PDB file of C-alpha atoms in Angstrom:
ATOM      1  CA  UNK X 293      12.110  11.211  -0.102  1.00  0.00           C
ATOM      2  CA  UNK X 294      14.732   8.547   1.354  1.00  0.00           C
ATOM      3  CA  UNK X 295      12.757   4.951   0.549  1.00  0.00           C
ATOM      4  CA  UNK X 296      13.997   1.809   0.249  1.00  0.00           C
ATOM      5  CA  UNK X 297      12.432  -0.615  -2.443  1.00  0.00           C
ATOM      6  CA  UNK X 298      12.285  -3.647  -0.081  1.00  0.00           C
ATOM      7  CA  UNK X 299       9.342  -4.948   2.055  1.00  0.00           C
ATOM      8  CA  UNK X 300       9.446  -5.703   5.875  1.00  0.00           C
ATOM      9  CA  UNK X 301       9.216  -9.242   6.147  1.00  0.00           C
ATOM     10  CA  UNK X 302       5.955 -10.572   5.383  1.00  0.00           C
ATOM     11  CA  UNK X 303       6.025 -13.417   8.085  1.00  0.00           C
ATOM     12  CA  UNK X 304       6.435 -10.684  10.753  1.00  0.00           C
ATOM     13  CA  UNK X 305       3.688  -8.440   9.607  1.00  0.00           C
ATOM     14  CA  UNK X 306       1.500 -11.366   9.476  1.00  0.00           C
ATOM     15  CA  UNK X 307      -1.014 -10.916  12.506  1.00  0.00           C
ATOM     16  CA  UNK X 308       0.046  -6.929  12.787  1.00  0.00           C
ATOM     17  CA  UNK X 309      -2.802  -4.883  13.590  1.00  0.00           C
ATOM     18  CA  UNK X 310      -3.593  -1.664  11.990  1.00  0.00           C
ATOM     19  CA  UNK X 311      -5.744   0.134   9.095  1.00  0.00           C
ATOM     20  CA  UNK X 312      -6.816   3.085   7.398  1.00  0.00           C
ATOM     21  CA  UNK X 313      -7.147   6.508   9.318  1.00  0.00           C
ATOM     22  CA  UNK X 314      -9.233   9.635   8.040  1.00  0.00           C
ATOM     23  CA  UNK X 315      -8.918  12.882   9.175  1.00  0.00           C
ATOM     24  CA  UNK X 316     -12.199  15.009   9.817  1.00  0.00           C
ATOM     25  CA  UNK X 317     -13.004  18.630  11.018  1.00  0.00           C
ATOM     26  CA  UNK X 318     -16.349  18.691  13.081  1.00  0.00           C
ATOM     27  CA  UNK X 319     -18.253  22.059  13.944  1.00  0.00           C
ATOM     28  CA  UNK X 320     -20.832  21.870  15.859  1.00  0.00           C
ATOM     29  CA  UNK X 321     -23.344  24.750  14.728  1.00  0.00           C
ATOM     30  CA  UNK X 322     -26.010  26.936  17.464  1.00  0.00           C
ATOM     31  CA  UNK X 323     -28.388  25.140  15.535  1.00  0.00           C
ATOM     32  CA  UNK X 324     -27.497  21.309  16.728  1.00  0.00           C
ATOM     33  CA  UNK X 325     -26.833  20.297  13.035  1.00  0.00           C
ATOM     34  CA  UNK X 326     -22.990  20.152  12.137  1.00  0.00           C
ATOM     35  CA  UNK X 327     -20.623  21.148   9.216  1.00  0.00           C
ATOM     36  CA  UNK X 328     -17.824  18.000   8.456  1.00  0.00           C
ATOM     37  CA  UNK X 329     -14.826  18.753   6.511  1.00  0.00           C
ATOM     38  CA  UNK X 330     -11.497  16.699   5.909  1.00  0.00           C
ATOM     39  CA  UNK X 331      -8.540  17.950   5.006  1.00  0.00           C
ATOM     40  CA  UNK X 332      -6.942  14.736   3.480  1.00  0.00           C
ATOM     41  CA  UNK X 333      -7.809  14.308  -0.056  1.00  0.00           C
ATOM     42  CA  UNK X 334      -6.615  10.271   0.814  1.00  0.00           C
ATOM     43  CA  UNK X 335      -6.322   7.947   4.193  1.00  0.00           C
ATOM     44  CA  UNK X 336      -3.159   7.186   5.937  1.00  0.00           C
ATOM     45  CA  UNK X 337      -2.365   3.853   7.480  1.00  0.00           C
ATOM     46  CA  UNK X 338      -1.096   2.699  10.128  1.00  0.00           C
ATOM     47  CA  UNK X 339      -0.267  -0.590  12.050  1.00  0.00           C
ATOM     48  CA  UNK X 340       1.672  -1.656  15.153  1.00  0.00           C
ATOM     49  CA  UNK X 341       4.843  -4.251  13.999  1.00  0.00           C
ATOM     50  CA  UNK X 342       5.557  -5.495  17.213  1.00  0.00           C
ATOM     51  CA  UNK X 343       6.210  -8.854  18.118  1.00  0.00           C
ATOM     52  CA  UNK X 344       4.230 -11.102  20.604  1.00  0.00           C
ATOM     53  CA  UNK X 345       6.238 -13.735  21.895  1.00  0.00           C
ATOM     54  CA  UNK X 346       8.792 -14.778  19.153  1.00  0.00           C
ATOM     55  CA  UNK X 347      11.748 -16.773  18.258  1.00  0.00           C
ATOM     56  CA  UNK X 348      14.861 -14.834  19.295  1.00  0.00           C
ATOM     57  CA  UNK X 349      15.469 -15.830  15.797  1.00  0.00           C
ATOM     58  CA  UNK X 350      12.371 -13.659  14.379  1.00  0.00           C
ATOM     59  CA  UNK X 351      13.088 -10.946  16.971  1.00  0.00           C
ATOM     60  CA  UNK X 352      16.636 -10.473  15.253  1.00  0.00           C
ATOM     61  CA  UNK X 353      15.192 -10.023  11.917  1.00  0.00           C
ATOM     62  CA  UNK X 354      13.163  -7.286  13.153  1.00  0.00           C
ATOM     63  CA  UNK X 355      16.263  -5.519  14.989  1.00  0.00           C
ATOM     64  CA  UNK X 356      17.946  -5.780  11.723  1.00  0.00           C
ATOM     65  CA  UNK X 357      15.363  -4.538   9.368  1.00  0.00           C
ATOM     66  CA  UNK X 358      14.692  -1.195  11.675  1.00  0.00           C
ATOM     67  CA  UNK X 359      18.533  -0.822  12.147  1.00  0.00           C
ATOM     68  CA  UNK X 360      19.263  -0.825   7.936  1.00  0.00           C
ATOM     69  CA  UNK X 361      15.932   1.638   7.544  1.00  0.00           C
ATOM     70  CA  UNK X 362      18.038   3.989  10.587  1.00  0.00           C
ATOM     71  CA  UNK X 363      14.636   3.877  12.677  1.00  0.00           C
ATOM     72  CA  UNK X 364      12.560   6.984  10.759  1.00  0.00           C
ATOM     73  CA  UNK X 365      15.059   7.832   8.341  1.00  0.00           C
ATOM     74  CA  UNK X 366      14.293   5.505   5.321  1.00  0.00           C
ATOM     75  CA  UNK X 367      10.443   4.184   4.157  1.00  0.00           C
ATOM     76  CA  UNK X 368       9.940   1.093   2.869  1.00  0.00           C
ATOM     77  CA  UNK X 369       7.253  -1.314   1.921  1.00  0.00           C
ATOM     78  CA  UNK X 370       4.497  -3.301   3.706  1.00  0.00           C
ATOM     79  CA  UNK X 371       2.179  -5.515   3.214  1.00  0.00           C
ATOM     80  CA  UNK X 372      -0.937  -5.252   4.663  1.00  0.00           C
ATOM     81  CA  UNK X 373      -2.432  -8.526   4.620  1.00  0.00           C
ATOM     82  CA  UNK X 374      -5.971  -7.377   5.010  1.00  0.00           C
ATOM     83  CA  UNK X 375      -5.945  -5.293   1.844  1.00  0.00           C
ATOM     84  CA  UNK X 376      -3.179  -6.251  -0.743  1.00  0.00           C
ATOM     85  CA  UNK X 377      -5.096  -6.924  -3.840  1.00  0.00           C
ATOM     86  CA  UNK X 378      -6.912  -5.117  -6.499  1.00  0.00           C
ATOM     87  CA  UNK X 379      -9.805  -8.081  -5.845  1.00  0.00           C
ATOM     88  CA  UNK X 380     -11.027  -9.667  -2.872  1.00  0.00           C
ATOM     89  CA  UNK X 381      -8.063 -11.486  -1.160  1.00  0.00           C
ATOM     90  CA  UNK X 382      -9.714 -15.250  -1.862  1.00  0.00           C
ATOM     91  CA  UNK X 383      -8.922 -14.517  -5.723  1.00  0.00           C
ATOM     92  CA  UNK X 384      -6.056 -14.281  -8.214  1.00  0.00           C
ATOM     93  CA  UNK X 385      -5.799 -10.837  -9.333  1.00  0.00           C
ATOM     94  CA  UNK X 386      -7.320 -10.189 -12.886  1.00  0.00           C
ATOM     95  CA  UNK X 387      -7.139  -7.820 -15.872  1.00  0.00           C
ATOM     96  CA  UNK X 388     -10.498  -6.413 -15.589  1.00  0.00           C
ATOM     97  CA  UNK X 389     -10.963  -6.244 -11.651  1.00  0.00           C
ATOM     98  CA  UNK X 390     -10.293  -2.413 -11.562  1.00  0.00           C
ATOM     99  CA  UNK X 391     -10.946   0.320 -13.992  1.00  0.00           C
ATOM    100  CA  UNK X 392      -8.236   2.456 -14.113  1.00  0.00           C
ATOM    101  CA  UNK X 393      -8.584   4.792 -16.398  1.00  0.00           C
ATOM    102  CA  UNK X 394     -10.204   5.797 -20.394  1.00  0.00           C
ATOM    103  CA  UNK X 395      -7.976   6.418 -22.791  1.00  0.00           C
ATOM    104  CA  UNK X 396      -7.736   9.875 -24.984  1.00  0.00           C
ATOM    105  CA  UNK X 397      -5.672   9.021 -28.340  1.00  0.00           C
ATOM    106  CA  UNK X 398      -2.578  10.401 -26.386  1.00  0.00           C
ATOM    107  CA  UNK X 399      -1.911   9.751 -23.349  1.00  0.00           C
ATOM    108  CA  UNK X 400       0.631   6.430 -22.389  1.00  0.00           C
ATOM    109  CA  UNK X 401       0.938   6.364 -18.967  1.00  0.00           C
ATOM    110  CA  UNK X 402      -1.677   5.542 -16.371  1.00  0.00           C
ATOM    111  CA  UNK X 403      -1.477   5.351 -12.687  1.00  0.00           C
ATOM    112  CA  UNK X 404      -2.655   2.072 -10.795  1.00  0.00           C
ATOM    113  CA  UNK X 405      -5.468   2.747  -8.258  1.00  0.00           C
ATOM    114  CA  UNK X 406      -7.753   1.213  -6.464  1.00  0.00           C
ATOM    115  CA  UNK X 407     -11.291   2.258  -5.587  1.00  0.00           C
ATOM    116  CA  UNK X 408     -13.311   1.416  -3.055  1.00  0.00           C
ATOM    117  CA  UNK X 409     -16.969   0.954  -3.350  1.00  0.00           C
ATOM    118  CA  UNK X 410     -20.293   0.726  -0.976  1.00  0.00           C
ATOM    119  CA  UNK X 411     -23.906   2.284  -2.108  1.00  0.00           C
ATOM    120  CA  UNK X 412     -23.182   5.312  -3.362  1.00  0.00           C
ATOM    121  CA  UNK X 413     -19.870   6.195  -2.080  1.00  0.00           C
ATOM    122  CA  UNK X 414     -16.646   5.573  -3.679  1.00  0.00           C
ATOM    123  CA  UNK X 415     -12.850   5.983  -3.368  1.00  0.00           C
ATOM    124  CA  UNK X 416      -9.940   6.012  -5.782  1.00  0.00           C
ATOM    125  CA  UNK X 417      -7.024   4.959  -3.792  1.00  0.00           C
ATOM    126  CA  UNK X 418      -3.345   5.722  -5.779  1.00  0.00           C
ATOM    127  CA  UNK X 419      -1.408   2.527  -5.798  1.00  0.00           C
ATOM    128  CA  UNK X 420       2.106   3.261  -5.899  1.00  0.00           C
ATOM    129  CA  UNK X 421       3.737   0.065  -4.461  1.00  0.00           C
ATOM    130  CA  UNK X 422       2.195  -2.399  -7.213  1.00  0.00           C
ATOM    131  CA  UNK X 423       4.539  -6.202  -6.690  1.00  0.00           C
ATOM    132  CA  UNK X 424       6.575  -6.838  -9.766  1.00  0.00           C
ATOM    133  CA  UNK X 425       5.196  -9.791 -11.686  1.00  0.00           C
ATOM    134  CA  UNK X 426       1.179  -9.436 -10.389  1.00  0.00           C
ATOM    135  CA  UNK X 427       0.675  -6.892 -12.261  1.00  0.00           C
ATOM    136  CA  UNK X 428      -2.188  -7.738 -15.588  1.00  0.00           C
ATOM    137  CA  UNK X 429      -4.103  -5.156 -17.612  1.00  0.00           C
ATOM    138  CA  UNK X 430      -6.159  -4.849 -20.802  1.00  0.00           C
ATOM    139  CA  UNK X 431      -7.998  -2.413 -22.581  1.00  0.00           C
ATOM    140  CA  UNK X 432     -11.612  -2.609 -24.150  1.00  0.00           C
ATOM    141  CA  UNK X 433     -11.241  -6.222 -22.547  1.00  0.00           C
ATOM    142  CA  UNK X 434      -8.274  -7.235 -24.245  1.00  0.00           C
ATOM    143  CA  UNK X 435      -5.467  -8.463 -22.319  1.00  0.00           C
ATOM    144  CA  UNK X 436      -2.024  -6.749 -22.708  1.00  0.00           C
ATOM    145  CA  UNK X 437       1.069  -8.315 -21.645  1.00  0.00           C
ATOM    146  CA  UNK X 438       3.615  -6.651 -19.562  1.00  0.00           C
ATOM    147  CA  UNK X 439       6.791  -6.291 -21.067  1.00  0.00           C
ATOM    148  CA  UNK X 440       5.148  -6.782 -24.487  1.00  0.00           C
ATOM    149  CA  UNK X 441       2.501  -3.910 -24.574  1.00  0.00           C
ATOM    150  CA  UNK X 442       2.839  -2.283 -21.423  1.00  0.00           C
ATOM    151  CA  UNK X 443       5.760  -1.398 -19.022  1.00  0.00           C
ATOM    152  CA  UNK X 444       5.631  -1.059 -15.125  1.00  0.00           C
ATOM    153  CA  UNK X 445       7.574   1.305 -12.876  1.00  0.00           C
ATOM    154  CA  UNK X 446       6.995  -0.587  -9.366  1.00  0.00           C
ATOM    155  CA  UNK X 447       8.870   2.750  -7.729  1.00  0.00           C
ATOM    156  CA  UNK X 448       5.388   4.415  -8.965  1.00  0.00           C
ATOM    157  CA  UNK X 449       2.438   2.378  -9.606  1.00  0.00           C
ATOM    158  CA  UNK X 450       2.592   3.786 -13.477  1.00  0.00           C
ATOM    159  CA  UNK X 451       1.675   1.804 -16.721  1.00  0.00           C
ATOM    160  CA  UNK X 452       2.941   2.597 -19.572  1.00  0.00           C
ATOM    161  CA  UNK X 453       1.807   1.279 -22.830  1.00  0.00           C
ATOM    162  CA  UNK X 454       3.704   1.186 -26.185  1.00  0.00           C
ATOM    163  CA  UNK X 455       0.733   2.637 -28.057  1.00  0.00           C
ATOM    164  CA  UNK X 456      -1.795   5.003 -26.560  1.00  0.00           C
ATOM    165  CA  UNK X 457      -4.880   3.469 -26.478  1.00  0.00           C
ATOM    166  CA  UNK X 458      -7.959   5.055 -28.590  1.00  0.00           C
ATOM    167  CA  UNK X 459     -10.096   7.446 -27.167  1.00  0.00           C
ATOM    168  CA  UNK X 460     -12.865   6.289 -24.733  1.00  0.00           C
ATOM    169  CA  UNK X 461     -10.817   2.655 -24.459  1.00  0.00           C
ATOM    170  CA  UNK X 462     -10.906   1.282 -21.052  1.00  0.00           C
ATOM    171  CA  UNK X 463      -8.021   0.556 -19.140  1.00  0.00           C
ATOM    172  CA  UNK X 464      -8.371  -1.764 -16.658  1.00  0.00           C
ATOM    173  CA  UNK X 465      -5.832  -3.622 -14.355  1.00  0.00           C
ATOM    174  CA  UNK X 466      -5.578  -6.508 -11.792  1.00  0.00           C
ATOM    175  CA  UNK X 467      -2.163  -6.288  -9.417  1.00  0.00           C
ATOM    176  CA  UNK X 468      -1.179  -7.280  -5.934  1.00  0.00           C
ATOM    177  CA  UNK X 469       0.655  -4.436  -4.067  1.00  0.00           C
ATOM    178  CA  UNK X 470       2.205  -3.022  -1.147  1.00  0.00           C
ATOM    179  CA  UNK X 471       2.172   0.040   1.425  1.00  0.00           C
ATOM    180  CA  UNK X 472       4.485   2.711   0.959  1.00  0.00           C
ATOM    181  CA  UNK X 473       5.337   2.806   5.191  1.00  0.00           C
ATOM    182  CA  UNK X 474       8.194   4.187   7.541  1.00  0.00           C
ATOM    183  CA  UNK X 475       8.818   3.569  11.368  1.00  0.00           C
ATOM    184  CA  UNK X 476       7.283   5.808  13.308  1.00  0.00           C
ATOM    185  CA  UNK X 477       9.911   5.475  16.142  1.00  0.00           C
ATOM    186  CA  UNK X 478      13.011   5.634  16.314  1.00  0.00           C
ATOM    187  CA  UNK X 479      13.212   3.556  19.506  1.00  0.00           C
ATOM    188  CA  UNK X 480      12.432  -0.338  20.210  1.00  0.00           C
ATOM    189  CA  UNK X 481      12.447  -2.100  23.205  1.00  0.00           C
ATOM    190  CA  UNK X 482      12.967  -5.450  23.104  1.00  0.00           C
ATOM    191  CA  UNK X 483      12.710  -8.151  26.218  1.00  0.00           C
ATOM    192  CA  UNK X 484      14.111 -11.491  26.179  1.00  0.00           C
ATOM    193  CA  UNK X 485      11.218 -14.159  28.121  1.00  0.00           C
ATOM    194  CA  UNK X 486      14.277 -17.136  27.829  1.00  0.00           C
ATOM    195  CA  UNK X 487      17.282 -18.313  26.070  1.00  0.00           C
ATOM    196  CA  UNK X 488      14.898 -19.077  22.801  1.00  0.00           C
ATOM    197  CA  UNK X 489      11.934 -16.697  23.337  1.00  0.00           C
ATOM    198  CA  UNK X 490      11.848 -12.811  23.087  1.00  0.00           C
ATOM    199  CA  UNK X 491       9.432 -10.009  22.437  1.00  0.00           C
ATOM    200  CA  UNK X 492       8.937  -6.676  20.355  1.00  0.00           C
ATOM    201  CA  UNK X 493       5.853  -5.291  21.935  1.00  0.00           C
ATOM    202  CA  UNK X 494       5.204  -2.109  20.566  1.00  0.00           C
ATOM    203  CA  UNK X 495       6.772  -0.656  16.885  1.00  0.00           C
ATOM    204  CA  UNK X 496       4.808   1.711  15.213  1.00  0.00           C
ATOM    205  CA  UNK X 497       5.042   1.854  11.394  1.00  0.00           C
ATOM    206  CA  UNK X 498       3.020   4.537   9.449  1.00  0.00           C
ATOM    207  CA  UNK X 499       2.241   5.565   5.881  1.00  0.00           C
ATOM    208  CA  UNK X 500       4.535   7.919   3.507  1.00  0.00           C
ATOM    209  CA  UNK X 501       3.174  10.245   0.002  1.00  0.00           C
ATOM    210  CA  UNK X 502       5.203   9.134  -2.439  1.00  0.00           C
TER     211      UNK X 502
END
């Protein structure tokens, strides 16, 4: 898939509204009670990029950014600053803030995620889009150093360590990351309030598998 390793400028997508979406089938049975179903085995995001009123300055950026991505052609990365770390966003990210994985004697290479918890539902969320020099890990609690034990492929969201780790180890990471997104437009309209001042209204940016 075309994608672009480069991020839409996070001054822009500050303010941006937009979130998770789930997809869910609904019948409705003679009997009043229903049958729910989804289809997606993960959510897909999406947020709105438009500009209130901006700098003409800030509104160029933007025209620039969608014109090198070719509108829908090329993905690229976002951050979502309501969800960009594996902790909660008041604290530095640490080695042991998400479980990753357990090691089997064999196996180097683990994929970040991210799971979501509340009472006694969960989600693992893939993270593909990890941001190159956040990322920390350890297993059985002791810290690994990137570079040194582990390598990162921040196309992916894969760890890879120079020695598998022993079986029933825990791998656990801490990382900041980003959303693999594209435009989903391949139109903006953009209207110029003064000689200084100019707005994006709407620009619709959803999330790509990668």
């Amino acid at each position: 898939m075309a994608f672009h390793e480069v991020r839409f400028p996070a001054d822009l997508s500050f303010g941006s509204v937009g979130g998770p979406e789930r997809r869910t089938d609904i019948v409705q049975l003679t009997s009043g009670f229903e049958e729910r179903n989804t289809p997606w085995a993960h959510s897909r995001r999406r947020y709105d990029a438009g500009l209130g009123l901006r700098a003409l300055d800030d509104v160029e950026q933007l025209i620039a950014f969608f014109e090198a991505r070719q509108g829908q052609l090329f993905g690229f990365r976002w951050k979502d600053w309501a969800d960009y770390k594996s902790c909660p966003p008041s604290r530095k990210p640490a080695y042991g803030d998400q479980v990753i994985a357990k090691g089997d004697g064999e196996t180097r290479g683990f994929q970040l995620i991210k799971t979501y918890r509340s009472g006694e539902g969960a989600y693992a969320r893939p993270i593909t889009k990890p941001v190159a020099g956040t990322v920390v890990a350890a297993v059985q609690e002791v810290e690994r150093r990137e570079g040194l034990h582990f390598e990162l492929n921040t196309e992916t969201g894969v760890i890879t360590f120079d020695e598998p780790p022993l079986e029933g180890a825990e791998i656990s990471a801490g990382f900041e990351f980003d959303v693999p997104v594209r435009f989903d437009t391949d139109r903006i309209n953009v209207s110029v309030a003064s000689f200084r001042a100019g707005q994006v209204p709407d620009v619709p940016v959803v999330e790509v598998r990668v």
